[in-house]
PDB file of C-alpha atoms in Angstrom:
ATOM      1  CA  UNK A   1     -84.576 101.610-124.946  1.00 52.00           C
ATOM      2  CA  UNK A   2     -81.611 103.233-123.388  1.00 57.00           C
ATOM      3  CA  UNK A   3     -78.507 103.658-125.514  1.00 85.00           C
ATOM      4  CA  UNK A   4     -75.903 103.283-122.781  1.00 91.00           C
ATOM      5  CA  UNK A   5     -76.137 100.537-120.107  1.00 91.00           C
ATOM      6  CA  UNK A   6     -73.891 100.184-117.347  1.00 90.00           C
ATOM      7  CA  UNK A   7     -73.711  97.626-114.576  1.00 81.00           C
ATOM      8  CA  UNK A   8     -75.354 100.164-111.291  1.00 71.00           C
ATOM      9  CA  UNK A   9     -73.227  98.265-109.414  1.00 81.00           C
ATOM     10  CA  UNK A  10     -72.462  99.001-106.348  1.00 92.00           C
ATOM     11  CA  UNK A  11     -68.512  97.714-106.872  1.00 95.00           C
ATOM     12  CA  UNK A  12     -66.498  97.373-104.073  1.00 96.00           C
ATOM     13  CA  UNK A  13     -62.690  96.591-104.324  1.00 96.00           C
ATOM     14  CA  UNK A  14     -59.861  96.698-102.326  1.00 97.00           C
ATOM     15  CA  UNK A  15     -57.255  99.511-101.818  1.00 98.00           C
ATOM     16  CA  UNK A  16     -54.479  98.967-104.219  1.00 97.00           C
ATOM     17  CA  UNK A  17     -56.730  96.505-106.598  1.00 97.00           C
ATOM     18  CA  UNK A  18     -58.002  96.956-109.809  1.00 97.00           C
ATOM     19  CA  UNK A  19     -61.528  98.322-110.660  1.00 97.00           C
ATOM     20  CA  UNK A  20     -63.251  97.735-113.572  1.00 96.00           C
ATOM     21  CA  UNK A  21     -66.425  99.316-115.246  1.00 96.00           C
ATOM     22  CA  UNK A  22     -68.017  98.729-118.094  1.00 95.00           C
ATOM     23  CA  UNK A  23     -70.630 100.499-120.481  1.00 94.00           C
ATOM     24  CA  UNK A  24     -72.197  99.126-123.662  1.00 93.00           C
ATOM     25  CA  UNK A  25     -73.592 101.338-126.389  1.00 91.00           C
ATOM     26  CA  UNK A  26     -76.758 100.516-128.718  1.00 89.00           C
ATOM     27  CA  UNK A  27     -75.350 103.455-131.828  1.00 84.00           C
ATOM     28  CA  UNK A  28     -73.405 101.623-134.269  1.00 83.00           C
ATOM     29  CA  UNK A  29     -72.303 105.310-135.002  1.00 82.00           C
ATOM     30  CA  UNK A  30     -71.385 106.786-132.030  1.00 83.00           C
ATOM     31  CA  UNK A  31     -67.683 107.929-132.694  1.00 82.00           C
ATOM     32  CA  UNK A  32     -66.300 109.320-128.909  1.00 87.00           C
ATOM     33  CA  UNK A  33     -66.563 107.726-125.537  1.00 91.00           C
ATOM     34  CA  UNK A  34     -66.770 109.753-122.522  1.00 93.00           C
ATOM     35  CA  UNK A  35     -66.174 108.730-118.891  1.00 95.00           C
ATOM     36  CA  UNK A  36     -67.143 111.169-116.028  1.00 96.00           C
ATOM     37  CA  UNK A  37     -66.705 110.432-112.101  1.00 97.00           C
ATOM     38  CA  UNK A  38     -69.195 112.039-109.945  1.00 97.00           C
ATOM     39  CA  UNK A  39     -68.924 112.281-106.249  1.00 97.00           C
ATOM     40  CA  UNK A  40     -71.894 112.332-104.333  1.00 94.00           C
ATOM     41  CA  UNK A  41     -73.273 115.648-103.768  1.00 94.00           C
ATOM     42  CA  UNK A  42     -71.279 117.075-107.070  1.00 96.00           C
ATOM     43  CA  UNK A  43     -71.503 117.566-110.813  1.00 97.00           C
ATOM     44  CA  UNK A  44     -70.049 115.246-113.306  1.00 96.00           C
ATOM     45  CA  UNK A  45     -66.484 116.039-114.110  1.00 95.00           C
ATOM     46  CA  UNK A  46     -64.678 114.686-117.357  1.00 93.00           C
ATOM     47  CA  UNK A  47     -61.956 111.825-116.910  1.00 94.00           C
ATOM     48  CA  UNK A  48     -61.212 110.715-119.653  1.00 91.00           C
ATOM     49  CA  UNK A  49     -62.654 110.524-123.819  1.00 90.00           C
ATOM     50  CA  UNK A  50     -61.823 107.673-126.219  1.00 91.00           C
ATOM     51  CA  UNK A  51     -62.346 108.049-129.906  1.00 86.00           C
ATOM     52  CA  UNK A  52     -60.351 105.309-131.637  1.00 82.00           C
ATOM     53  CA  UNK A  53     -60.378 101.139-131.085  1.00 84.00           C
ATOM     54  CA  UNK A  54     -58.087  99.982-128.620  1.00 88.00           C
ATOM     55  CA  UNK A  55     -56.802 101.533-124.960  1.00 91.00           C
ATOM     56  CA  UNK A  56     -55.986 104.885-123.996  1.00 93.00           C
ATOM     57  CA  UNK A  57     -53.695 105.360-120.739  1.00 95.00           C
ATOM     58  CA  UNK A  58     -54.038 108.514-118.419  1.00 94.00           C
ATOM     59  CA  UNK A  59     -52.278 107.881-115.247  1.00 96.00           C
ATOM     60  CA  UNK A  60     -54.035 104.984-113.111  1.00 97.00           C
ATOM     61  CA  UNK A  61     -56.966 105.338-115.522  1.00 97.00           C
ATOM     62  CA  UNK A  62     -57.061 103.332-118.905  1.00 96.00           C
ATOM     63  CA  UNK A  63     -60.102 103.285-121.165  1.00 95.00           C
ATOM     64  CA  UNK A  64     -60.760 100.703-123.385  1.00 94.00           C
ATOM     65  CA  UNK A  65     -63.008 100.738-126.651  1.00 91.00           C
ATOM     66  CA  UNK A  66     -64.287  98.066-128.890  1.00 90.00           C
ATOM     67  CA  UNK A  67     -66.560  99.227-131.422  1.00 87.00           C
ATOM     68  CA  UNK A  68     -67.402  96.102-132.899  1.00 89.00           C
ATOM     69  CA  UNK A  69     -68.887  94.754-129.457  1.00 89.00           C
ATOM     70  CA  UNK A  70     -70.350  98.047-128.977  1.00 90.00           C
ATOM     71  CA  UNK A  71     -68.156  98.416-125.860  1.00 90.00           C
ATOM     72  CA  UNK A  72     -65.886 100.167-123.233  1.00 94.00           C
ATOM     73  CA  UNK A  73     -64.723 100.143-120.580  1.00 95.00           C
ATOM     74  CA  UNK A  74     -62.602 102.089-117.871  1.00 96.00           C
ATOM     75  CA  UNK A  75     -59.874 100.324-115.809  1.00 97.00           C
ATOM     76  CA  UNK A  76     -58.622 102.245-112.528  1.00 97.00           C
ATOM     77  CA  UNK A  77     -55.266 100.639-111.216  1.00 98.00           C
ATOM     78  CA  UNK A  78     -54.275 101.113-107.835  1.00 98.00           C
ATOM     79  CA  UNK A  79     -57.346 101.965-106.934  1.00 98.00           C
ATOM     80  CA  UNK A  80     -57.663 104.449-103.989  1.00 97.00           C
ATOM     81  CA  UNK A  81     -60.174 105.201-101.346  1.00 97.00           C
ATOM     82  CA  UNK A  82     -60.451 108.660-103.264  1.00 97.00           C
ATOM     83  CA  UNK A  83     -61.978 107.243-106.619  1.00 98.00           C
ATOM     84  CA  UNK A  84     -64.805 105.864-104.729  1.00 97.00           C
ATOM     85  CA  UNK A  85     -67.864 107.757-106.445  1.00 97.00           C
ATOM     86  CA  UNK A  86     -70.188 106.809-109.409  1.00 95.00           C
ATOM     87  CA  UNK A  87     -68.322 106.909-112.709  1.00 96.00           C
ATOM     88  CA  UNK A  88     -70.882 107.500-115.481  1.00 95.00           C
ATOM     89  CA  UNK A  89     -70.185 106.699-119.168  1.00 94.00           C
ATOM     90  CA  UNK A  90     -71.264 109.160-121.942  1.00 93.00           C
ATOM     91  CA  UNK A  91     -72.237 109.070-125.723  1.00 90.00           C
ATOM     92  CA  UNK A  92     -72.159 112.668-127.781  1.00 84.00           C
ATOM     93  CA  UNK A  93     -74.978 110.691-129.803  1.00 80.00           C
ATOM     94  CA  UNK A  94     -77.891 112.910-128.203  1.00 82.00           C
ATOM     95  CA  UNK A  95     -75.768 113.594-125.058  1.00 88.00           C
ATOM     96  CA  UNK A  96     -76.852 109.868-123.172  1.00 91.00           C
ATOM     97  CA  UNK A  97     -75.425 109.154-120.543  1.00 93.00           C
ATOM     98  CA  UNK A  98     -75.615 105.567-118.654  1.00 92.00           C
ATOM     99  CA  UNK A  99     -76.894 105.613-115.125  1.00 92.00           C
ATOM    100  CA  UNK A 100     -73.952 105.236-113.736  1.00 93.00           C
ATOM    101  CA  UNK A 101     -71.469 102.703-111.604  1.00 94.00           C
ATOM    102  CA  UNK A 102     -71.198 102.920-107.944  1.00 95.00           C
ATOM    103  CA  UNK A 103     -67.547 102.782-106.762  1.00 96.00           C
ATOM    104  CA  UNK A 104     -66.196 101.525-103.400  1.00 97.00           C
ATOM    105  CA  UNK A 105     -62.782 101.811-102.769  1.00 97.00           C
ATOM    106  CA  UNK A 106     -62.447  99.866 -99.319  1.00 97.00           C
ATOM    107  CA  UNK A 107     -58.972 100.547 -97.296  1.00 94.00           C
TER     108      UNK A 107
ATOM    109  CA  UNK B   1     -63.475 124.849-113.553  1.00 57.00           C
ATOM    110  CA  UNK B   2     -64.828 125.706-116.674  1.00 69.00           C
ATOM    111  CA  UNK B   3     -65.977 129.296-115.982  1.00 89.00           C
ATOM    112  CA  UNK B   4     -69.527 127.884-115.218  1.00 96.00           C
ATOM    113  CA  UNK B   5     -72.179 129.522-112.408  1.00 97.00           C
ATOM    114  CA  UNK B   6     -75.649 128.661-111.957  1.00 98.00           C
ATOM    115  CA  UNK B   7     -78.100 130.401-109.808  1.00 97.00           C
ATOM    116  CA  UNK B   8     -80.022 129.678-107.456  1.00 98.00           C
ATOM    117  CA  UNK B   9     -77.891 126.545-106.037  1.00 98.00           C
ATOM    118  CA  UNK B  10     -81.443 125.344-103.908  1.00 98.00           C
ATOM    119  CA  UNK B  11     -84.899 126.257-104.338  1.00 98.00           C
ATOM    120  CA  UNK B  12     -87.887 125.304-103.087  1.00 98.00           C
ATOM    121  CA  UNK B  13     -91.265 125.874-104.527  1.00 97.00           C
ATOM    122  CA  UNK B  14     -94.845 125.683-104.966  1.00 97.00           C
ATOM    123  CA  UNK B  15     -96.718 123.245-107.625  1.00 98.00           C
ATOM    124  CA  UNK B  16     -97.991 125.909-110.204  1.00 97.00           C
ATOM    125  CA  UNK B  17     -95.197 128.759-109.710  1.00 97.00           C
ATOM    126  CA  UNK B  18     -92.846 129.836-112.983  1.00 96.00           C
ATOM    127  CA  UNK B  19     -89.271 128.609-111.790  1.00 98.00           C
ATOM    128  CA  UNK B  20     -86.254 130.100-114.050  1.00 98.00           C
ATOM    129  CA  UNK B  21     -82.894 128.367-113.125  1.00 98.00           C
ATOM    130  CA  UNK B  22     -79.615 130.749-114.479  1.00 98.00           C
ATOM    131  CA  UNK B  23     -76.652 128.947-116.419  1.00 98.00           C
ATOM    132  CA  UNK B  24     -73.798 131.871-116.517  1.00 97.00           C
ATOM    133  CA  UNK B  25     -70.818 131.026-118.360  1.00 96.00           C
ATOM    134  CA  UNK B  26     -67.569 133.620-118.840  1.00 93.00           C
ATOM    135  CA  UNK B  27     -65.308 131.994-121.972  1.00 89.00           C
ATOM    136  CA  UNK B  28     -68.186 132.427-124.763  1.00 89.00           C
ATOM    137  CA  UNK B  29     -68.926 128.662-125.451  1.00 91.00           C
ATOM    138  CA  UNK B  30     -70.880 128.121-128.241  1.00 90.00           C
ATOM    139  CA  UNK B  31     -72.955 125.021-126.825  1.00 92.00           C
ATOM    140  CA  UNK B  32     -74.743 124.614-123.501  1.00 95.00           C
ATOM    141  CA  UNK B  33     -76.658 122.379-122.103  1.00 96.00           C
ATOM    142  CA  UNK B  34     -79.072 121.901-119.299  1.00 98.00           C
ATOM    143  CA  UNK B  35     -79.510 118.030-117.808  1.00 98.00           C
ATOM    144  CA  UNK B  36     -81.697 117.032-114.965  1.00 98.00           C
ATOM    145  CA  UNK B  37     -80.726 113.690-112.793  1.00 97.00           C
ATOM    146  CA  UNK B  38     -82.466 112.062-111.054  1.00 94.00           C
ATOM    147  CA  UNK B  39     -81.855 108.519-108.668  1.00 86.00           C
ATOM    148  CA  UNK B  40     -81.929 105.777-111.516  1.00 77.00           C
ATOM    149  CA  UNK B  41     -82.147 107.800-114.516  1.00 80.00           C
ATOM    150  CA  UNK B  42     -79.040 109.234-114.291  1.00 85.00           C
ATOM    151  CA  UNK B  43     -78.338 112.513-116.593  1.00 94.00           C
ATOM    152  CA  UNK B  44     -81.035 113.272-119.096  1.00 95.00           C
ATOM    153  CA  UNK B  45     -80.460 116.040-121.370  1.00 95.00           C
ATOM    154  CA  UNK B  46     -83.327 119.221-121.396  1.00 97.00           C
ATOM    155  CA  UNK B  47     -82.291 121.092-124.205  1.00 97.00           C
ATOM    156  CA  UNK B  48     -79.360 122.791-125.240  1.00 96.00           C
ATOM    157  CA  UNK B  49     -77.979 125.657-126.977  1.00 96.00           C
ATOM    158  CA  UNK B  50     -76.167 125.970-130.319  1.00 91.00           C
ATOM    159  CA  UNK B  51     -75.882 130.030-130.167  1.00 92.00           C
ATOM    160  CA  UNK B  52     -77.608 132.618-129.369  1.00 94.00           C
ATOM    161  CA  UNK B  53     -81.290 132.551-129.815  1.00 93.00           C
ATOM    162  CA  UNK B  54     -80.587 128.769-131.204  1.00 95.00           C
ATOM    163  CA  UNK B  55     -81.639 125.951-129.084  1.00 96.00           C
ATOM    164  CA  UNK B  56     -83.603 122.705-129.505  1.00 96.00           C
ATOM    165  CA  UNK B  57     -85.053 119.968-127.632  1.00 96.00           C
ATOM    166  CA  UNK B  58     -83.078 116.609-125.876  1.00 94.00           C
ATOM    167  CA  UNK B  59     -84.693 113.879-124.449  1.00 92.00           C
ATOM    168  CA  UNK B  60     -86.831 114.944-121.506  1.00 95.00           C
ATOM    169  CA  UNK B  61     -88.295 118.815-123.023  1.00 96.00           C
ATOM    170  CA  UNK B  62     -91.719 118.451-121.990  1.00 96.00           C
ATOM    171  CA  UNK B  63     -92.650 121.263-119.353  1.00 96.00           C
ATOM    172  CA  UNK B  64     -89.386 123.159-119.564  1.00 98.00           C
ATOM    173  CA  UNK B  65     -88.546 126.097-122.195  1.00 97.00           C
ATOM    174  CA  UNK B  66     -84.938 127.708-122.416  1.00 98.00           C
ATOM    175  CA  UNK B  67     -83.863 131.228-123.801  1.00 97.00           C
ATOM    176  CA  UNK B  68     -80.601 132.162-125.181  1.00 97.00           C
ATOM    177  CA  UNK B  69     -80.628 136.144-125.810  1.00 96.00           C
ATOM    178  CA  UNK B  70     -76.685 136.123-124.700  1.00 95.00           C
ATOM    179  CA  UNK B  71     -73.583 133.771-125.339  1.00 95.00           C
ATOM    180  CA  UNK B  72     -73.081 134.090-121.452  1.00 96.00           C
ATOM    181  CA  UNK B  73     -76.394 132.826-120.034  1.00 97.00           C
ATOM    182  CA  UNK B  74     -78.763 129.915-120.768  1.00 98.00           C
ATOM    183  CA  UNK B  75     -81.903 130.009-118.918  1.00 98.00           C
ATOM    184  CA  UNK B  76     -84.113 127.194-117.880  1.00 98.00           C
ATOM    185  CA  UNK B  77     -87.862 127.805-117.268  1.00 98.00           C
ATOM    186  CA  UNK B  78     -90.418 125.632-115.698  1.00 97.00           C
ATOM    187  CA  UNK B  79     -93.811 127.794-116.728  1.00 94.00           C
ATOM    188  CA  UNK B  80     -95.481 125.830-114.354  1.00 97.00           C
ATOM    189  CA  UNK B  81     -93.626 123.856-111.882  1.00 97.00           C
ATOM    190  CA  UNK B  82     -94.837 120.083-110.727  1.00 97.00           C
ATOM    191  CA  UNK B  83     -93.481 117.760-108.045  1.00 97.00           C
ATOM    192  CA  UNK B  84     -91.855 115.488-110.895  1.00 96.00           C
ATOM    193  CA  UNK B  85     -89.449 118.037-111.913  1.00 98.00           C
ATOM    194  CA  UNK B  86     -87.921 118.137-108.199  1.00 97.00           C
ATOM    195  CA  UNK B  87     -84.953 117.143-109.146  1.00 98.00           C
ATOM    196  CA  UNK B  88     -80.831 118.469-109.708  1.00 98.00           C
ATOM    197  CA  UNK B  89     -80.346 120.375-112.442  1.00 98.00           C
ATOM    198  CA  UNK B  90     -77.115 120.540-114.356  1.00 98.00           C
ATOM    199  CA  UNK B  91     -75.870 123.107-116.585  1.00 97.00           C
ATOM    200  CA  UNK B  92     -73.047 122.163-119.252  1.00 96.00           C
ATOM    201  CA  UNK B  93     -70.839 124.169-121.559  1.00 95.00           C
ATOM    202  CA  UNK B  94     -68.955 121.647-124.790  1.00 90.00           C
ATOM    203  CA  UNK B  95     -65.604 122.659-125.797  1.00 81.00           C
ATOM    204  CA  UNK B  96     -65.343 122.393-129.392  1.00 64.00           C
ATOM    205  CA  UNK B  97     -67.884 121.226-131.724  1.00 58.00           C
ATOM    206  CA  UNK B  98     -70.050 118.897-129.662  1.00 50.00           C
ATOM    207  CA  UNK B  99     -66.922 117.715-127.924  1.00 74.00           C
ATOM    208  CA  UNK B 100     -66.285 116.813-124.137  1.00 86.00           C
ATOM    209  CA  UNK B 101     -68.516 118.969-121.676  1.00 92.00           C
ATOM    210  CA  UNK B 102     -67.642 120.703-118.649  1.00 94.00           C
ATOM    211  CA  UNK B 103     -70.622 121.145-115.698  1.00 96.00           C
ATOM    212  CA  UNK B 104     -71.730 123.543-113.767  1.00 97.00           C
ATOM    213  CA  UNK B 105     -71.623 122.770-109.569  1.00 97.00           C
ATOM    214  CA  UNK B 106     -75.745 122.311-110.252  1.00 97.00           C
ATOM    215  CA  UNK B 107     -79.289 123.810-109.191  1.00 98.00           C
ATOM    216  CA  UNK B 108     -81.401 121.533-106.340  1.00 97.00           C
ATOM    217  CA  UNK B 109     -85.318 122.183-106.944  1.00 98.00           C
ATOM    218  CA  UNK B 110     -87.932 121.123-104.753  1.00 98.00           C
ATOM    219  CA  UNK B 111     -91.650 121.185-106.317  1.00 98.00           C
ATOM    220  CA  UNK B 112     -93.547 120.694-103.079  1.00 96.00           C
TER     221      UNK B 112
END
């Protein structure tokens, strides 16, 4: 059994709407959250890390963690036609990652 | 950029030939990390590297060995090289003590 799951997707959305994608985690002990966008044809490259309940704000990107569901998320505001890629979700817990979300960003 | 090289970026080879795949690294990292991905598996962790000469096993080991005789460079061996381990492999360094990773730009391998 896999310890991340994320929705493959694909998402599409709009320019200028909000995207959402969320990962669920199976390790009650898993401390740290890790998001990573990868663009096709490229390696994985960190966005943002969560380590505490609640949201954490970086620019247009806000993570969200709720370790009592065993789940977060990553909200992209004003999304552009740039942050279409797959955005992968990550547990230090053995170094899992989920298979990833599929991204659309239409114009 | 995190400082992190791997060589060669493609190769192609043979079922039965030794393939080594470099991981260079210039900021003396103590943790790497080699991942293969493949289309709906996603990233799946080799083995990785605590120090020199220290490594140990991840999730998908079987068929691959690694070698750590230098902080810089992690090496990835397939002894003998079969059409399921085409694939892209990934090289990672962790800042900090098992902390967020940093890739490399990746190896393609073709097993034909």
């Amino acid at each position: 059994q896999k310890e991340v799951e994320q929705n493959s997707g694909p998402l599409s959305v709009p320019e200028g709407a909000i995207a959402s994608l969320n990962c669920t985690y199976s390790d009650r002990g898993s401390q740290s959250f890790f998001w990573y966008r990868q663009y096709s044809g490229k390696s994985p490259e960190l966005i943002m890390f969560i380590y505490s309940n609640g949201d954490k704000e970086d620019g247009r990107f806000t993570a969200q963690l709720n370790k009592a569901s065993q789940y977060v998320s990553l909200l992209i505001r004003d999304s552009q036609p740039s942050d279409s890629a797959t955005y992968l979700c990550a547990v230090p817990s053995g170094w899992t990652f989920g298979s990833g979300t599929q991204l659309t960003v239409l114009p | 950029d995190a400082g992190i090289t791997q060589s060669p970026r493609h190769k192609v080879t043979e079922t039965g030939t030794p393939v080594t795949l470099r991981c260079h690294q210039t900021e003396n990292h103590r943790y790497m990390y080699w991942y293969r991905q493949d289309p709906g598996h996603g990233l799946r962790l080799i083995h990785y590297s605590y120090g020199v000469k220290d490594t140990d096993k991840g999730e998908v080991s079987d068929g691959y060995s690694v070698s750590r005789s230098k902080t810089e460079d992690f090496l990835l061996t397939l002894e003998s090289a079969t059409s399921s381990q085409t694939s892209v492999y990934f090289c990672a360094i962790s800042v900090g003590e098992g902390y967020e990773q940093y890739f490399g730009p990746g190896t393609r391998l073709t097993v034909t």
